Amino acid sequence: QVQLVESGGGLVQAGGSLRLSCAASGRTFSRYAMGWFRQAPGKEREFVAAITINGNTYYANSVKGRFTISRDNANNTVVLQMNSLKPEDTAVYYCATSRIVTTTPTGYDYWDQGTQVTVSS
């Protein structure tokens, strides 16, 4: 049984930083791509960032230059460092795992429970 447990998130003022961490268990972590998505109220779930098994990274244009995704295969963890946060970054953030890297949510087979990120103006 694959489990993804997310930590971090919370409330921050615009311009601030937050760090999301996602710990995986139940599969060989290093063999799978990892992704971060977010969903704001009334909107569809959208791609934020992804990282391949080799450490290649992909970002949505809206977060490029502000967010950084990284992985620690020794500790089965993926991290999303979010800097220069904006009110429009407010959403529930999810981490997910996939056999191949993709920007579409349907390409991911396991998801965590999500965590709220709120950026105040």
PDB file of C-alpha atoms in Angstrom, residues 31-102:
ATOM      1  CA  ARG A  31      11.922   4.569  -9.323  1.00  0.00           C
ATOM      2  CA  TYR A  32       9.019   7.004  -9.575  1.00  0.00           C
ATOM      3  CA  ALA A  33       8.495  10.565 -10.626  1.00  0.00           C
ATOM      4  CA  MET A  34       6.955  12.920  -8.089  1.00  0.00           C
ATOM      5  CA  GLY A  35       4.695  15.867  -8.681  1.00  0.00           C
ATOM      6  CA  TRP A  36       3.045  18.735  -6.869  1.00  0.00           C
ATOM      7  CA  PHE A  37      -0.381  20.017  -7.796  1.00  0.00           C
ATOM      8  CA  ARG A  38      -2.727  22.573  -6.290  1.00  0.00           C
ATOM      9  CA  GLN A  39      -6.426  23.279  -6.314  1.00  0.00           C
ATOM     10  CA  ALA A  40      -8.042  26.574  -5.422  1.00  0.00           C
ATOM     11  CA  PRO A  41     -11.746  26.832  -4.557  1.00  0.00           C
ATOM     12  CA  GLY A  42     -13.891  26.594  -7.664  1.00  0.00           C
ATOM     13  CA  LYS A  43     -10.946  25.751  -9.879  1.00  0.00           C
ATOM     14  CA  GLU A  44      -9.551  22.578 -11.366  1.00  0.00           C
ATOM     15  CA  ARG A  45      -6.491  20.898  -9.973  1.00  0.00           C
ATOM     16  CA  GLU A  46      -3.423  22.330 -11.679  1.00  0.00           C
ATOM     17  CA  PHE A  47       0.161  21.270 -12.144  1.00  0.00           C
ATOM     18  CA  VAL A  48       2.795  23.053 -10.062  1.00  0.00           C
ATOM     19  CA  ALA A  49       6.052  21.123 -10.352  1.00  0.00           C
ATOM     20  CA  ALA A  50       7.447  17.671 -11.028  1.00  0.00           C
ATOM     21  CA  ILE A  51      10.732  15.858 -10.704  1.00  0.00           C
ATOM     22  CA  THR A  52      11.938  12.771 -12.558  1.00  0.00           C
ATOM     23  CA  ILE A  53      13.822   9.829 -11.117  1.00  0.00           C
ATOM     24  CA  ASN A  54      16.995  11.452 -12.433  1.00  0.00           C
ATOM     25  CA  GLY A  55      16.246  14.781 -10.801  1.00  0.00           C
ATOM     26  CA  ASN A  56      15.102  16.670 -13.888  1.00  0.00           C
ATOM     27  CA  THR A  57      12.561  19.288 -12.892  1.00  0.00           C
ATOM     28  CA  TYR A  58       9.525  20.860 -14.514  1.00  0.00           C
ATOM     29  CA  TYR A  59       7.523  23.867 -13.383  1.00  0.00           C
ATOM     30  CA  ALA A  60       4.328  25.644 -14.235  1.00  0.00           C
ATOM     31  CA  ASN A  61       5.024  29.063 -15.703  1.00  0.00           C
ATOM     32  CA  SER A  62       3.183  30.683 -12.816  1.00  0.00           C
ATOM     33  CA  VAL A  63       5.701  29.394 -10.259  1.00  0.00           C
ATOM     34  CA  LYS A  64       8.897  29.249 -12.275  1.00  0.00           C
ATOM     35  CA  GLY A  65      11.688  31.119 -10.536  1.00  0.00           C
ATOM     36  CA  ARG A  66       9.840  31.138  -7.207  1.00  0.00           C
ATOM     37  CA  PHE A  67       9.271  27.457  -6.397  1.00  0.00           C
ATOM     38  CA  THR A  68      11.853  24.691  -6.243  1.00  0.00           C
ATOM     39  CA  ILE A  69      11.138  20.976  -6.222  1.00  0.00           C
ATOM     40  CA  SER A  70      13.725  18.524  -4.936  1.00  0.00           C
ATOM     41  CA  ARG A  71      13.869  14.915  -3.875  1.00  0.00           C
ATOM     42  CA  ASP A  72      15.822  12.931  -1.318  1.00  0.00           C
ATOM     43  CA  ASN A  73      15.791   9.295  -2.382  1.00  0.00           C
ATOM     44  CA  ALA A  74      17.583   8.177   0.758  1.00  0.00           C
ATOM     45  CA  ASN A  75      14.717   9.469   2.876  1.00  0.00           C
ATOM     46  CA  ASN A  76      11.888   8.880   0.360  1.00  0.00           C
ATOM     47  CA  THR A  77      10.954  12.539   0.462  1.00  0.00           C
ATOM     48  CA  VAL A  78      10.067  15.220  -2.035  1.00  0.00           C
ATOM     49  CA  VAL A  79      10.124  18.880  -1.074  1.00  0.00           C
ATOM     50  CA  LEU A  80       8.527  21.962  -2.584  1.00  0.00           C
ATOM     51  CA  GLN A  81      10.218  25.154  -1.471  1.00  0.00           C
ATOM     52  CA  MET A  82       7.958  28.113  -2.165  1.00  0.00           C
ATOM     53  CA  ASN A  83       9.406  31.619  -2.107  1.00  0.00           C
ATOM     54  CA  SER A  84       8.001  35.041  -2.990  1.00  0.00           C
ATOM     55  CA  LEU A  85       4.515  33.734  -2.398  1.00  0.00           C
ATOM     56  CA  LYS A  86       1.553  35.583  -3.847  1.00  0.00           C
ATOM     57  CA  PRO A  87      -2.118  35.593  -2.837  1.00  0.00           C
ATOM     58  CA  GLU A  88      -2.910  33.712  -6.050  1.00  0.00           C
ATOM     59  CA  ASP A  89      -0.792  30.813  -4.763  1.00  0.00           C
ATOM     60  CA  THR A  90      -3.484  30.159  -2.167  1.00  0.00           C
ATOM     61  CA  ALA A  91      -4.784  26.618  -2.659  1.00  0.00           C
ATOM     62  CA  VAL A  92      -4.744  23.098  -1.318  1.00  0.00           C
ATOM     63  CA  TYR A  93      -1.449  21.549  -2.362  1.00  0.00           C
ATOM     64  CA  TYR A  94      -1.069  17.865  -3.156  1.00  0.00           C
ATOM     65  CA  CYS A  95       1.895  15.636  -3.796  1.00  0.00           C
ATOM     66  CA  ALA A  96       1.556  12.629  -6.064  1.00  0.00           C
ATOM     67  CA  THR A  97       3.606   9.823  -7.512  1.00  0.00           C
ATOM     68  CA  SER A  98       3.731   8.547 -11.069  1.00  0.00           C
ATOM     69  CA  ARG A  99       5.567   5.979 -13.166  1.00  0.00           C
ATOM     70  CA  ILE A 100       6.508   8.699 -15.644  1.00  0.00           C
ATOM     71  CA  VAL A 101       6.762  12.427 -15.265  1.00  0.00           C
ATOM     72  CA  THR A 102       3.744  14.281 -16.548  1.00  0.00           C
TER      73      THR A 102
END
